[in-house]
Short mmCIF file of C-alpha atoms in Angstrom, two decimals:
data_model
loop_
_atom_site.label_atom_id
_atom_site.label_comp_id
_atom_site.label_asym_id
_atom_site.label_seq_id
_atom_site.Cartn_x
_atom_site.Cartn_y
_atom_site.Cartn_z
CA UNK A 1 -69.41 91.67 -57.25
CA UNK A 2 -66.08 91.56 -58.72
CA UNK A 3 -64.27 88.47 -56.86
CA UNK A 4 -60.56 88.54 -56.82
CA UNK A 5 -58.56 85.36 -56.03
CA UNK A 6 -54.82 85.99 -54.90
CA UNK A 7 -52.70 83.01 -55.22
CA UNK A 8 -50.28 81.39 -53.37
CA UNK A 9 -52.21 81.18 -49.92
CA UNK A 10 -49.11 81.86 -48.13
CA UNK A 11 -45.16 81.28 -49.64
CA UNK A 12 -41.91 81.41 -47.21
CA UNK A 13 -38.88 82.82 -49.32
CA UNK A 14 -35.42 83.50 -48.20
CA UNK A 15 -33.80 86.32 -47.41
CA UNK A 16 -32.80 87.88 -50.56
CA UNK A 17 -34.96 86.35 -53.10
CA UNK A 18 -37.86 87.03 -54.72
CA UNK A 19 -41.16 86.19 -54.02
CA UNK A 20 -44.08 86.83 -56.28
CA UNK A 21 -47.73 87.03 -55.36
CA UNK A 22 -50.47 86.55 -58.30
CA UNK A 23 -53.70 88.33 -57.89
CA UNK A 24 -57.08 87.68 -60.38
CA UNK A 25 -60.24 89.18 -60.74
CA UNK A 26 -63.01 88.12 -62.21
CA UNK A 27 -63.61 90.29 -64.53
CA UNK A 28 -61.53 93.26 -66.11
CA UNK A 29 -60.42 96.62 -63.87
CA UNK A 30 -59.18 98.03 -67.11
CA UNK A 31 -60.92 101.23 -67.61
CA UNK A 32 -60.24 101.73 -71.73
CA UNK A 33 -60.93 105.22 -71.43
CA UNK A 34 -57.97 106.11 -69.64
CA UNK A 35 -55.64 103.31 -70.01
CA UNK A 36 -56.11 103.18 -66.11
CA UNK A 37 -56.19 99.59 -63.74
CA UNK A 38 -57.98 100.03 -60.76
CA UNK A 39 -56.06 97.52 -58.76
CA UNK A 40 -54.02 98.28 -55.38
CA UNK A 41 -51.92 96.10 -52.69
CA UNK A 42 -52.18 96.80 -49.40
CA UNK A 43 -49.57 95.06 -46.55
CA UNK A 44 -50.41 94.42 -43.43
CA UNK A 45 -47.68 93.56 -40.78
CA UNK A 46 -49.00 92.36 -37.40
CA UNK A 47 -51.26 93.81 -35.35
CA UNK A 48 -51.01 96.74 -38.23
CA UNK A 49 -53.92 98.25 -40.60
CA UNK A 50 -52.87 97.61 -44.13
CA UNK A 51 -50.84 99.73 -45.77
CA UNK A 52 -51.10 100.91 -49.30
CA UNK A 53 -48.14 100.18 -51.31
CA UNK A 54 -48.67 100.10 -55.00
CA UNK A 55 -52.00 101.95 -57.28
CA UNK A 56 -53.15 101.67 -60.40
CA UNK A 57 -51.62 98.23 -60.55
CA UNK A 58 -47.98 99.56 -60.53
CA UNK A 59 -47.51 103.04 -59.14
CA UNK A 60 -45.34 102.81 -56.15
CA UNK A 61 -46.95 104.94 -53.04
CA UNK A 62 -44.38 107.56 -51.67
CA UNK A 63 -41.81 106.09 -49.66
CA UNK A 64 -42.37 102.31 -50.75
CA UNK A 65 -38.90 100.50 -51.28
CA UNK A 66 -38.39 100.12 -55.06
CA UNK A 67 -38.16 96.27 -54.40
CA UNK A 68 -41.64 96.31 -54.87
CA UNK A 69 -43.34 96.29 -57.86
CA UNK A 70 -46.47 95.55 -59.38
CA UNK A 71 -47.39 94.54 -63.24
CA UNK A 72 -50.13 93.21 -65.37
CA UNK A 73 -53.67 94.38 -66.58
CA UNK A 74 -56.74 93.65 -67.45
CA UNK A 75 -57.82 90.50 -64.87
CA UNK A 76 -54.00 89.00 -64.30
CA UNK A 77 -51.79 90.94 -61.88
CA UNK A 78 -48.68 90.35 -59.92
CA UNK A 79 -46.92 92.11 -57.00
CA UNK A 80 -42.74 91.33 -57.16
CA UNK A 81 -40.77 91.46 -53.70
CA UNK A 82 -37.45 91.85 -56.12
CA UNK A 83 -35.06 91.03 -52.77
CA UNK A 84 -36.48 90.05 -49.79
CA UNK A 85 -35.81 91.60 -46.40
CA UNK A 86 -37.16 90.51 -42.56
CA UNK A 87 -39.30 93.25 -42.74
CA UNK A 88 -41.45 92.38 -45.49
CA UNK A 89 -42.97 89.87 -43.60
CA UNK A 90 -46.68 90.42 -43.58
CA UNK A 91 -49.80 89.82 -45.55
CA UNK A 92 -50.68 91.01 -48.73
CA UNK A 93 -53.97 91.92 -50.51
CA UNK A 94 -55.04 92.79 -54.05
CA UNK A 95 -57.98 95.08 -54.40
CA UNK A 96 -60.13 96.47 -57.12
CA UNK A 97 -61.48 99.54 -57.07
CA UNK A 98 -63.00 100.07 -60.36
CA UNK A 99 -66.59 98.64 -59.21
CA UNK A 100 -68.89 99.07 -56.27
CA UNK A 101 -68.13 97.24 -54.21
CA UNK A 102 -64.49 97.46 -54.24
CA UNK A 103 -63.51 93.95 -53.10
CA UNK A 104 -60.03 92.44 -52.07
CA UNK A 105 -58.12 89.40 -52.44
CA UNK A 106 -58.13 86.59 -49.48
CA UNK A 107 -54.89 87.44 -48.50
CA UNK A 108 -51.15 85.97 -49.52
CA UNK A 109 -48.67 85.54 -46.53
CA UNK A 110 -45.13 85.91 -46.78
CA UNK A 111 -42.61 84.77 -44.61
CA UNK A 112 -38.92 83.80 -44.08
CA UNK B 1 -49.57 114.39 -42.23
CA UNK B 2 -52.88 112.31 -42.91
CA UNK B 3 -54.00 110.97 -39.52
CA UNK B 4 -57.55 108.68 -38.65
CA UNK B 5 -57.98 108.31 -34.90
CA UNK B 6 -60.38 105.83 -33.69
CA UNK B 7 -62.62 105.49 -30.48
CA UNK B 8 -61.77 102.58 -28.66
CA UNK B 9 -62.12 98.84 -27.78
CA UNK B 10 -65.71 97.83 -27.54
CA UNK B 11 -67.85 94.56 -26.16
CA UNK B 12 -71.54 94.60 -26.80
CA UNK B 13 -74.12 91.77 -25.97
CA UNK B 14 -75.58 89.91 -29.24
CA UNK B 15 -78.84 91.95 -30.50
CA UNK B 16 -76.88 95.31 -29.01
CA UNK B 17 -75.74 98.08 -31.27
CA UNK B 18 -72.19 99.78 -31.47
CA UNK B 19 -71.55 103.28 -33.23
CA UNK B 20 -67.38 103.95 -34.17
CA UNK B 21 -65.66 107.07 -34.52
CA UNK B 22 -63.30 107.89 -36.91
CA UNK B 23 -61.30 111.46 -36.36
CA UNK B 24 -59.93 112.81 -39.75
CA UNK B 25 -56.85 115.75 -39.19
CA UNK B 26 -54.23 116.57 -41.76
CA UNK B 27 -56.42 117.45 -44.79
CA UNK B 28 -59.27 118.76 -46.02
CA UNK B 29 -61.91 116.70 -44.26
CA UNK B 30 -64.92 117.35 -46.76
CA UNK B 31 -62.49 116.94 -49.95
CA UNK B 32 -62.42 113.13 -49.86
CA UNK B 33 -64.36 109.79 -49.60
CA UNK B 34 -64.26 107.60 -46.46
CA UNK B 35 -64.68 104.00 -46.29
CA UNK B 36 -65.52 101.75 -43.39
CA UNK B 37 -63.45 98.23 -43.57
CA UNK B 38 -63.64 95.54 -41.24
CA UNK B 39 -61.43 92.22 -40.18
CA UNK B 40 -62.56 89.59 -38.34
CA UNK B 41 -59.99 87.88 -36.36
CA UNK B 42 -57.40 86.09 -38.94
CA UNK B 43 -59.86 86.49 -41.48
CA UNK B 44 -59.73 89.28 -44.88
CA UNK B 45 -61.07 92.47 -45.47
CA UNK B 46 -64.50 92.75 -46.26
CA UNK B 47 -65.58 96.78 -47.27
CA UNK B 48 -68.66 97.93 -45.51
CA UNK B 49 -69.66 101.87 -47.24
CA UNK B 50 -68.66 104.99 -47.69
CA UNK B 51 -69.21 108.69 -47.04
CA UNK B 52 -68.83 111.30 -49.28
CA UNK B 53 -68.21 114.15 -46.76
CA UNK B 54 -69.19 117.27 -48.59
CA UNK B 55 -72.98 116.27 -49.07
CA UNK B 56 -73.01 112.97 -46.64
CA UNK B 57 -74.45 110.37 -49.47
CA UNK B 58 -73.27 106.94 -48.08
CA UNK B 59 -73.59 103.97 -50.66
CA UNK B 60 -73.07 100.59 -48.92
CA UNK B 61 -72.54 96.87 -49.19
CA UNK B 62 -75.52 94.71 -49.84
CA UNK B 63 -75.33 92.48 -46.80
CA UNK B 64 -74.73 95.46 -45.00
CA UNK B 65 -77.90 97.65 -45.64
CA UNK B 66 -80.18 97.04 -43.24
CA UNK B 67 -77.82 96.85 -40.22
CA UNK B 68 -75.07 99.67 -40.61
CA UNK B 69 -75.01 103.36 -40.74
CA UNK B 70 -72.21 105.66 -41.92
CA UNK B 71 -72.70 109.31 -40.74
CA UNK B 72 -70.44 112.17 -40.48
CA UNK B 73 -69.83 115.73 -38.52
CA UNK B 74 -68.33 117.94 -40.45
CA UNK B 75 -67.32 121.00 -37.60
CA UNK B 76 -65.57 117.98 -36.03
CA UNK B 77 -64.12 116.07 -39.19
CA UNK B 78 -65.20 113.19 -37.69
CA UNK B 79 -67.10 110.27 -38.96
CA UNK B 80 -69.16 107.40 -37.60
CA UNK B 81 -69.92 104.02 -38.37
CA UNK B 82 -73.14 102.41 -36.97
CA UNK B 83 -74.14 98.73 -36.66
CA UNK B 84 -77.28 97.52 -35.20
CA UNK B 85 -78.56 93.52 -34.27
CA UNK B 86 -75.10 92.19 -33.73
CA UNK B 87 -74.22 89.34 -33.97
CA UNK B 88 -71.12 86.78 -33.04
CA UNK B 89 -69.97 87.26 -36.50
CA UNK B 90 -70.36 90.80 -36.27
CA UNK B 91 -66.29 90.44 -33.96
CA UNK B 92 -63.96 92.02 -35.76
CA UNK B 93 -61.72 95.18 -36.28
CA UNK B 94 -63.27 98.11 -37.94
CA UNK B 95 -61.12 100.39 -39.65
CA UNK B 96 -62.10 103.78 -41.30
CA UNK B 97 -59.79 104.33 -44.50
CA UNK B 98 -59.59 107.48 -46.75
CA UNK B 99 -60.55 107.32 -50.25
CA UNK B 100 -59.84 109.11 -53.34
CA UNK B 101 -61.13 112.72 -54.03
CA UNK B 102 -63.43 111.11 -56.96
CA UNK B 103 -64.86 107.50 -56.76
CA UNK B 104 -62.86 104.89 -58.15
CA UNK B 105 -60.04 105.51 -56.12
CA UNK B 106 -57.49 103.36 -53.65
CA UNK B 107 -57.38 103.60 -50.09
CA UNK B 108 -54.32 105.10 -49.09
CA UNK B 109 -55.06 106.23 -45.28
CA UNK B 110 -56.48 103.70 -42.58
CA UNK B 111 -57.44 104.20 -39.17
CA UNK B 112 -55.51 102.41 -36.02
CA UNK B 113 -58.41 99.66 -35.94
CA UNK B 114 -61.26 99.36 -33.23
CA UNK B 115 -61.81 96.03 -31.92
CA UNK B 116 -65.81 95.05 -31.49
CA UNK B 117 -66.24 91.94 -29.91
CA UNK B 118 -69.81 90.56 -29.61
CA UNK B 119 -70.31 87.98 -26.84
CA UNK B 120 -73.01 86.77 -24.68
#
């Protein structure tokens, strides 16, 4: 199984700044046919199922406030809160999808 | 829109077995994957199988393939998730979650969650 280790455990940022969340697997989600990394995060507010917010490593889902974003490739990846508001504050979780089983990160939570 | 609707709330006895619905409405039901994800209380998510729809082949976790079941209905677009021999470590929320229309593909719909607590 592909094992994916997110990193901080947990991170309190300010209102307004930026927090960043790093998220590595253990071996490549790169798919070189297409180019194509087969890495999502999810949040998940309280008492909430997880939401997807970014695909592919860094394709925003519809309606997802551009002050997220997500980068890298290959087995390094990072999700960017450019401007933190209250309302970000929740869990987050890398997952890859590229191999079965698709497996997710332990979790990194964000808060004020 | 997209929409998952789970039975509800469940407590079983340790050894029992517990069987989840999932209701699919707002798409084509037979079109796309579904997964079964569960949480245990403060704990990550851990993926369980999947359901192709169309033709029902399920694939599953390892440490899950002697103990859980993933069915589906297809005149009722629902889907169900079965676990046998539970166990106290069994408690957690179960969520179905949409997949892709191939394999290889993110989750982008989850179910409200279903509680399962297992307790003597």
């Amino acid at each position: 199984d592909i094992v994916m280790t997110q990193s901080p455990h947990s991170l309190a940022v300010s209102l307004g700044e930026r927090a960043t969340i790093n998220c590595k697997s253990s071996q490549s989600v790169l798919y070189n046919s297409n180019s194509k990394n087969f890495l999502a995060w999810y949040q998940q507010k309280p008492r909430q199922p997880p939401k997807l917010l970014i695909s592919w490593a860094s394709t925003r889902e519809s309606g997802v406030p551009d002050r997220f974003s997500g980068s890298g490739s290959g087995t390094d990846f990072t999700l960017t809160i450019s401007s933190l508001q209250a309302e970000d504050v929740a869990v987050y979780f890398c997952q890859q999808y590229y191999i079965t089983p698709p497996t997710f990160g332990g979790g990194t939570k964000v808060e004020i | 829109q997209v929409q998952l609707v789970q039975s509800g709330a469940e407590v079983k006895k340790p050894g029992a077995s517990v069987r989840v619905s999932c209701k699919a409405s707002g798409y084509t039901f037979s079109l796309y994957y579904m997964h079964w994800v569960r949480q245990a209380p403060g704990q990550g998510l851990e993926w369980m199988g999947v359901i192709n729809p169309a033709g029902g082949s399920t694939n599953y976790a390892q440490k899950f393939q002697d103990r859980v079941t993933v069915t589906r209905d297809t005149s009722t677009s629902t889907v169900y998730v079965e676990v046998t021999t539970l166990r106290s470590e069994d408690t957690a929320i179960y969520y179905c979650v949409r997949g892709g229309r191939s394999w290889g593909s993110p989750f982008d719909s989850w179910g409200q969650g279903t509680l399962v607590t297992v307790s003597s």
